[in-house]
JSON list of C-alpha atoms and ligand atoms in Angstrom, two decimals:
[
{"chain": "A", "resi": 1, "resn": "UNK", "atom": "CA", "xyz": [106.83, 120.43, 68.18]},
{"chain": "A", "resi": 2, "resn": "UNK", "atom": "CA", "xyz": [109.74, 118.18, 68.19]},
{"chain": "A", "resi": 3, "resn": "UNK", "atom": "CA", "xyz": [108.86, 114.69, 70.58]},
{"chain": "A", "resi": 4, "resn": "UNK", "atom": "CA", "xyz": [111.63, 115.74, 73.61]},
{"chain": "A", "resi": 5, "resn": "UNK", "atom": "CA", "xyz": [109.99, 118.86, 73.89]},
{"chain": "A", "resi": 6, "resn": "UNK", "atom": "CA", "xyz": [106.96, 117.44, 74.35]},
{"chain": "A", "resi": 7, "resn": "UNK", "atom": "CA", "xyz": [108.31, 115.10, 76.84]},
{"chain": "A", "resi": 8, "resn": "UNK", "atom": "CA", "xyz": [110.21, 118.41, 78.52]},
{"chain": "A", "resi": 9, "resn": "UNK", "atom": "CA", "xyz": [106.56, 120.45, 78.49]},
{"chain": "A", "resi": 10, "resn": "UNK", "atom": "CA", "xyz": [104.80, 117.53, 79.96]},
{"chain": "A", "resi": 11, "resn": "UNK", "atom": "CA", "xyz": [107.63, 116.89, 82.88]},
{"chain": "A", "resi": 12, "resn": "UNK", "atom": "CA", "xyz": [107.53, 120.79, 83.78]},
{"chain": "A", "resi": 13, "resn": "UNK", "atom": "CA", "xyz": [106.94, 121.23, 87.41]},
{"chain": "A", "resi": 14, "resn": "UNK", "atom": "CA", "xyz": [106.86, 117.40, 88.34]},
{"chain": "A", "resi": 15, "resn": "UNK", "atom": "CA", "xyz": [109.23, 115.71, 90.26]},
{"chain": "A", "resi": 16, "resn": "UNK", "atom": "CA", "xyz": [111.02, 113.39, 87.89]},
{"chain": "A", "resi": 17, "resn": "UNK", "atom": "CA", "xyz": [112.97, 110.74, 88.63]},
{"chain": "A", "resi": 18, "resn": "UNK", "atom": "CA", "xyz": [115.76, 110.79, 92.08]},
{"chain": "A", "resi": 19, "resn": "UNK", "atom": "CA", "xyz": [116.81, 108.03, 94.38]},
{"chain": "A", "resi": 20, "resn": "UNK", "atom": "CA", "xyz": [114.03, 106.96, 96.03]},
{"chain": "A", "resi": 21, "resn": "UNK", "atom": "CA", "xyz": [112.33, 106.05, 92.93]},
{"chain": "A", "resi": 22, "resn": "UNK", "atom": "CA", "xyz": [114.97, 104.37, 91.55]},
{"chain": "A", "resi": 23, "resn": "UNK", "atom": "CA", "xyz": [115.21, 102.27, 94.87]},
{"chain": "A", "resi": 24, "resn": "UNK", "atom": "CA", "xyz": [111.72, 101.37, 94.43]},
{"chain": "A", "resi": 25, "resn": "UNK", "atom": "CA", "xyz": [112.24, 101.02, 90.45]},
{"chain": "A", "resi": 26, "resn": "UNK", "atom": "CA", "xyz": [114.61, 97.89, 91.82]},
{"chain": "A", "resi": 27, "resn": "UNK", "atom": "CA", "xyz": [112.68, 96.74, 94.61]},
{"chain": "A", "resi": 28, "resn": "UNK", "atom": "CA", "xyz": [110.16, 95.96, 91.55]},
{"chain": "A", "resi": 29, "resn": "UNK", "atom": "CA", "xyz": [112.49, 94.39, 89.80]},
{"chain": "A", "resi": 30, "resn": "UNK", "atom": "CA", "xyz": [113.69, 92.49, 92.23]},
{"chain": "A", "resi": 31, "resn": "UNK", "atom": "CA", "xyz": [109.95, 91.38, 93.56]},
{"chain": "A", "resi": 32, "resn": "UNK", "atom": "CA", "xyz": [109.20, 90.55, 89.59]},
{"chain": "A", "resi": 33, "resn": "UNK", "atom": "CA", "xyz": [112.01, 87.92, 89.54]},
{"chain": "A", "resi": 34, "resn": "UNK", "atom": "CA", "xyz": [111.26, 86.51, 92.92]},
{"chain": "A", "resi": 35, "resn": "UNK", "atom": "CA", "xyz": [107.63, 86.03, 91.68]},
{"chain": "A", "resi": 36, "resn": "UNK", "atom": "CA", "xyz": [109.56, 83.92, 88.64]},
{"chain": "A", "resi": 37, "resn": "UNK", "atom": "CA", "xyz": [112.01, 82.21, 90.75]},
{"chain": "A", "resi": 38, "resn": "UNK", "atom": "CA", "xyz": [109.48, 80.94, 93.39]},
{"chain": "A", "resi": 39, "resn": "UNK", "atom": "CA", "xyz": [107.08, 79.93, 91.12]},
{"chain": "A", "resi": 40, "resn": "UNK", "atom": "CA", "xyz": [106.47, 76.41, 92.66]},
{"chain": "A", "resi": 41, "resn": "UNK", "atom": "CA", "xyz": [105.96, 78.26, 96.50]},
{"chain": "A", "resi": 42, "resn": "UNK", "atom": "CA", "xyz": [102.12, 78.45, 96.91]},
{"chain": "A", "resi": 43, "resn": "UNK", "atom": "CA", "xyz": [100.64, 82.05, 97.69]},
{"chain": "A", "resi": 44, "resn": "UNK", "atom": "CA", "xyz": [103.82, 83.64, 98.18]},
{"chain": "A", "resi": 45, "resn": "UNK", "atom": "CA", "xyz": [104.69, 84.32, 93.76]},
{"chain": "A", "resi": 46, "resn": "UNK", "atom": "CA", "xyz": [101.37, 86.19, 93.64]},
{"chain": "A", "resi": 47, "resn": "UNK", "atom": "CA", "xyz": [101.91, 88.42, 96.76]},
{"chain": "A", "resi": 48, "resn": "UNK", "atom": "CA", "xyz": [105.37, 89.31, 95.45]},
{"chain": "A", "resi": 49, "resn": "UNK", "atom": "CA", "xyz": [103.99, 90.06, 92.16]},
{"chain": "A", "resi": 50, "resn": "UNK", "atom": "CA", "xyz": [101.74, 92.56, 93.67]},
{"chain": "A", "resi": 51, "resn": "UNK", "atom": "CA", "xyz": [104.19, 94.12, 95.79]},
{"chain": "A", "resi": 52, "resn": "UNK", "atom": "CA", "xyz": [106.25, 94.27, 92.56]},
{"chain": "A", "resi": 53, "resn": "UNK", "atom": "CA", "xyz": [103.09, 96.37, 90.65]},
{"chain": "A", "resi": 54, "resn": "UNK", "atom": "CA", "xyz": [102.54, 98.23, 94.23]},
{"chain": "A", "resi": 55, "resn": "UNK", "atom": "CA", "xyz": [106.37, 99.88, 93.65]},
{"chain": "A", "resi": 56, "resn": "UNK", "atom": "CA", "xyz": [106.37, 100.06, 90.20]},
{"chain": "A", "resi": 57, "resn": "UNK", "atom": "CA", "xyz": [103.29, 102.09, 90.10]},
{"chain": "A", "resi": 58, "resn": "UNK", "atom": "CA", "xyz": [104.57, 104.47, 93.28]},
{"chain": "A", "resi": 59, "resn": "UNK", "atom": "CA", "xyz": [107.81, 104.70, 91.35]},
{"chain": "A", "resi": 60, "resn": "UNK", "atom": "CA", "xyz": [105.80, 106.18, 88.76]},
{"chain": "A", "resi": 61, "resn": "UNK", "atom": "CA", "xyz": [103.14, 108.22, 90.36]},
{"chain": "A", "resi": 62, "resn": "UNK", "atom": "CA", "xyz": [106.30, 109.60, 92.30]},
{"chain": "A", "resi": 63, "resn": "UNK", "atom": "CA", "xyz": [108.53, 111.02, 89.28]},
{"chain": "A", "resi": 64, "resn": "UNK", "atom": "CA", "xyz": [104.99, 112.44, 87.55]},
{"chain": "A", "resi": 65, "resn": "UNK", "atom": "CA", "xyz": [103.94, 114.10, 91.01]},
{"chain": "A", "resi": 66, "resn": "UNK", "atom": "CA", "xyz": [103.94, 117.92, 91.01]},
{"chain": "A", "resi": 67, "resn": "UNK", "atom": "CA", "xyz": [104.26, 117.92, 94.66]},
{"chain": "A", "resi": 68, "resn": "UNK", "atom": "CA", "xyz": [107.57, 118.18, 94.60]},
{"chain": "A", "resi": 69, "resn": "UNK", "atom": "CA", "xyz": [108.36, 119.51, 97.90]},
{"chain": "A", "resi": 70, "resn": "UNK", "atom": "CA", "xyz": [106.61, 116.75, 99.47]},
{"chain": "A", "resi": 71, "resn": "UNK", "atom": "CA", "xyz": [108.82, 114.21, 97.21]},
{"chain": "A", "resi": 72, "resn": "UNK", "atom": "CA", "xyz": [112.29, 116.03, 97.70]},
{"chain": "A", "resi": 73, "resn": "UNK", "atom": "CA", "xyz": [111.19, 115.40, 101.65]},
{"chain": "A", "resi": 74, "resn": "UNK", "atom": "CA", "xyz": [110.42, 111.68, 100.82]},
{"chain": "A", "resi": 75, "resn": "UNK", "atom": "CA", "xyz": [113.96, 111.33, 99.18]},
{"chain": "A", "resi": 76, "resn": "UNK", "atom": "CA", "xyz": [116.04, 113.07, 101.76]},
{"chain": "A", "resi": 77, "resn": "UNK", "atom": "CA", "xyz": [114.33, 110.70, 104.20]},
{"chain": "A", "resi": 78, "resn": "UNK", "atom": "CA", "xyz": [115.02, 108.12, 101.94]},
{"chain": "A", "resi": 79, "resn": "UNK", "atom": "CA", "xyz": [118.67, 109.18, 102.12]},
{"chain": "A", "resi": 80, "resn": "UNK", "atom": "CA", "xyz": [118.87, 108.96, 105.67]},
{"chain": "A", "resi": 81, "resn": "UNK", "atom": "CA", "xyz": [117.72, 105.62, 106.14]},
{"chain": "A", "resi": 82, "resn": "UNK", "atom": "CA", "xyz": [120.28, 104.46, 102.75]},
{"chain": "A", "resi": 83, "resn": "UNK", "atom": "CA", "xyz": [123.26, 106.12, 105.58]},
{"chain": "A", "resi": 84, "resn": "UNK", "atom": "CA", "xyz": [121.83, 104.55, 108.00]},
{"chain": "A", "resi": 85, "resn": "UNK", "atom": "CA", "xyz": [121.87, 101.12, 106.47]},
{"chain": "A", "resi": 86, "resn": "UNK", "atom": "CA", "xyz": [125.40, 101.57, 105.52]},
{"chain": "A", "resi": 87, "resn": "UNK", "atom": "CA", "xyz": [126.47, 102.92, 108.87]},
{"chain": "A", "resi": 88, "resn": "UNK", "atom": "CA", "xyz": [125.24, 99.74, 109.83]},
{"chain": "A", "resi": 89, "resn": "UNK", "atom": "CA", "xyz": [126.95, 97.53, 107.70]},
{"chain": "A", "resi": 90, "resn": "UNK", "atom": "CA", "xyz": [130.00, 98.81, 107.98]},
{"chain": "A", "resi": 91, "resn": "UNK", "atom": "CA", "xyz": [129.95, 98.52, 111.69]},
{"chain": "A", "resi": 92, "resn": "UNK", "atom": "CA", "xyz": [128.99, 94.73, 110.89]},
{"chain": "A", "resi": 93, "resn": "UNK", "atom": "CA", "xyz": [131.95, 94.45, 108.78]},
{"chain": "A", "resi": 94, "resn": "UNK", "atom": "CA", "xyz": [134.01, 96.08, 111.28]},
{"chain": "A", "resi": 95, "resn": "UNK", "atom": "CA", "xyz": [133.30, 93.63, 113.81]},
{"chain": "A", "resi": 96, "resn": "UNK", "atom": "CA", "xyz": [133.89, 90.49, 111.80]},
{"chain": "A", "resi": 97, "resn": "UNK", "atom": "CA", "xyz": [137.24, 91.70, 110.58]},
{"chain": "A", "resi": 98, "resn": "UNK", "atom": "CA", "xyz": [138.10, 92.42, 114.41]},
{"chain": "A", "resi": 99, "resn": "UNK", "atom": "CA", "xyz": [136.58, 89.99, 115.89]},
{"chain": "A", "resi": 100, "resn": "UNK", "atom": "CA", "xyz": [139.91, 87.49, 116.79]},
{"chain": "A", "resi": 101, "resn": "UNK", "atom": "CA", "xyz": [141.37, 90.45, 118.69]},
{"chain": "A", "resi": 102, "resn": "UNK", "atom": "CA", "xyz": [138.56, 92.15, 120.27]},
{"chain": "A", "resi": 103, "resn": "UNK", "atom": "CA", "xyz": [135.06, 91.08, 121.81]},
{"chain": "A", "resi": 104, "resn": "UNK", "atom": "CA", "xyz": [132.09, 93.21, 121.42]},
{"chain": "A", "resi": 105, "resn": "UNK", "atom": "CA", "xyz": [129.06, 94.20, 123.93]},
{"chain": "A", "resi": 106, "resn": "UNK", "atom": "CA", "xyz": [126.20, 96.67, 124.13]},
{"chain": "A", "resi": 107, "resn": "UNK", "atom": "CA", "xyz": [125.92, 98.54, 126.93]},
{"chain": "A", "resi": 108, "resn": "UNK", "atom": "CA", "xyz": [123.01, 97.19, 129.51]},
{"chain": "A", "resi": 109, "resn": "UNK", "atom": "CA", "xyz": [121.17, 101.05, 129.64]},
{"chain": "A", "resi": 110, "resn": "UNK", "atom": "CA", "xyz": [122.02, 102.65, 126.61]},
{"chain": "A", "resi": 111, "resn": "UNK", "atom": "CA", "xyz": [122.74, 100.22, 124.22]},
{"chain": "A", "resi": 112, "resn": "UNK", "atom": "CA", "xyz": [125.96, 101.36, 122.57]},
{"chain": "A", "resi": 113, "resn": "UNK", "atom": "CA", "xyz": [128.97, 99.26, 120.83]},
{"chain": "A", "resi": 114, "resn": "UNK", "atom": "CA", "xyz": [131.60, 98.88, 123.11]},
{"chain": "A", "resi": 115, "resn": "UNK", "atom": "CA", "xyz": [135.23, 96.65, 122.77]},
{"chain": "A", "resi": 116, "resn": "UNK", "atom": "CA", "xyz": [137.16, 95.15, 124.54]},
{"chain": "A", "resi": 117, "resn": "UNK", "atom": "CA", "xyz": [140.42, 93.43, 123.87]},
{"chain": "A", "resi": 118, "resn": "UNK", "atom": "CA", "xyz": [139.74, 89.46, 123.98]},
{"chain": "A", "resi": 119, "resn": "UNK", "atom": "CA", "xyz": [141.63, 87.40, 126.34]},
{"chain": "A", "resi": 120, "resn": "UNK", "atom": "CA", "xyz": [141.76, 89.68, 129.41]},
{"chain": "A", "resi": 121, "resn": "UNK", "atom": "CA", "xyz": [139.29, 87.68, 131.77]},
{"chain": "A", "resi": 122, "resn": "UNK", "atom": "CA", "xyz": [136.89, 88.85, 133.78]},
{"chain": "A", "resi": 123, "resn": "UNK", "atom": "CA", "xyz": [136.40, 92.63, 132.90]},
{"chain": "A", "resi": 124, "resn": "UNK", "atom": "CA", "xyz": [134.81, 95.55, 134.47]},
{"chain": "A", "resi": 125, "resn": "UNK", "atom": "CA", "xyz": [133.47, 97.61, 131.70]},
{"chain": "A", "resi": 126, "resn": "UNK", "atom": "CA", "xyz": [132.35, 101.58, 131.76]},
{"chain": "A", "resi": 127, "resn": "UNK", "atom": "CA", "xyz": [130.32, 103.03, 129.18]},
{"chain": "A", "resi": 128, "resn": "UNK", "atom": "CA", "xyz": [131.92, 105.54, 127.95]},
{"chain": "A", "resi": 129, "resn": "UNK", "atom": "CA", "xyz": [128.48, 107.16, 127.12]},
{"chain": "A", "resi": 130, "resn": "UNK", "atom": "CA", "xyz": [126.80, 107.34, 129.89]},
{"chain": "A", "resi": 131, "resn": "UNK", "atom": "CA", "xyz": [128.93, 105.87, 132.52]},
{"chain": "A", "resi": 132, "resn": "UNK", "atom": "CA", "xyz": [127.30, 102.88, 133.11]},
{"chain": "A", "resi": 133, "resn": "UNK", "atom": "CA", "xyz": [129.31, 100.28, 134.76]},
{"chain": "A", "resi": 134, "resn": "UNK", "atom": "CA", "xyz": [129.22, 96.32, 134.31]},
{"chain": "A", "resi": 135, "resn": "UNK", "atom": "CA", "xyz": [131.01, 93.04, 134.07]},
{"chain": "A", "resi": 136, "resn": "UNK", "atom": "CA", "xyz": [131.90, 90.92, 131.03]},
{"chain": "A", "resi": 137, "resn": "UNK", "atom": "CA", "xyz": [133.74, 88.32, 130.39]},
{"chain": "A", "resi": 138, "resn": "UNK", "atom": "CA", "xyz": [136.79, 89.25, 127.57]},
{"chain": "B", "resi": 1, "resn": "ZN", "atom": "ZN1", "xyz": [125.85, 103.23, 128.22]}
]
């Protein structure tokens, strides 16, 4: 039996590699060279280190798991939190590249985004979520 199919036989039924492990594939990475880059930092280069082995090995245990409902559950969580985090940014972005024209606030009760051109005094806002009404300055 040629080596691949060996490989193939033993990967049957496991989970293999998919997003989540290569996120925490780099978040070792990333932890390894922090560990080298901090070296002088008391404490801190040996914590890293083992958070570095701590991914690596779920990284691993993860693609040879045969569980593989419970992974493809872990990765579309995974997923949603990645969206999430770019939703985010984004938004960030948005903001800074607006920000001479418009002024931003979070609504008192339910916390959305709202804007507001800049300039216009003394404003009274209403959430257009839930209605909420309130005064900023613009
Ligand atoms: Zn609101």
């Amino acid at each position: 039996m040629r080596f691949r199919d060996r490989i193939a036989q033993f990967m049957y039924r496991r989970n293999g590699y998919d997003a989540y492990s290569l996120f925490l594939l780099g978040v070792s990475v990333v932890l390894m060279l922090l560990t080298r880059l901090l070296i002088w930092v008391p404490v801190l280069p040996a914590v890293l280190q083992v958070g570095s082995w701590a991914a690596l090995i779920y990284c691993i245990w993860r693609i040879l798991s045969k569980n593989t409902y419970k992974r493809q559950q872990e990765n579309a969580r995974y997923y949603e939190l990645q969206q999430a985090f770019f939703r985010w940014f984004r938004t960030l972005k948005e903001r800074w590249q607006q920000r001479k024209e418009y002024k931003f606030f979070r609504c008192p009760s339910c916390h959305v985004l709202l804007r507001v051109p800049r300039g216009k005094g003394k404003l009274q806002l209403t959430c257009r979520k839930c209605g909420n009404r309130f005064e900023r300055r613009s």
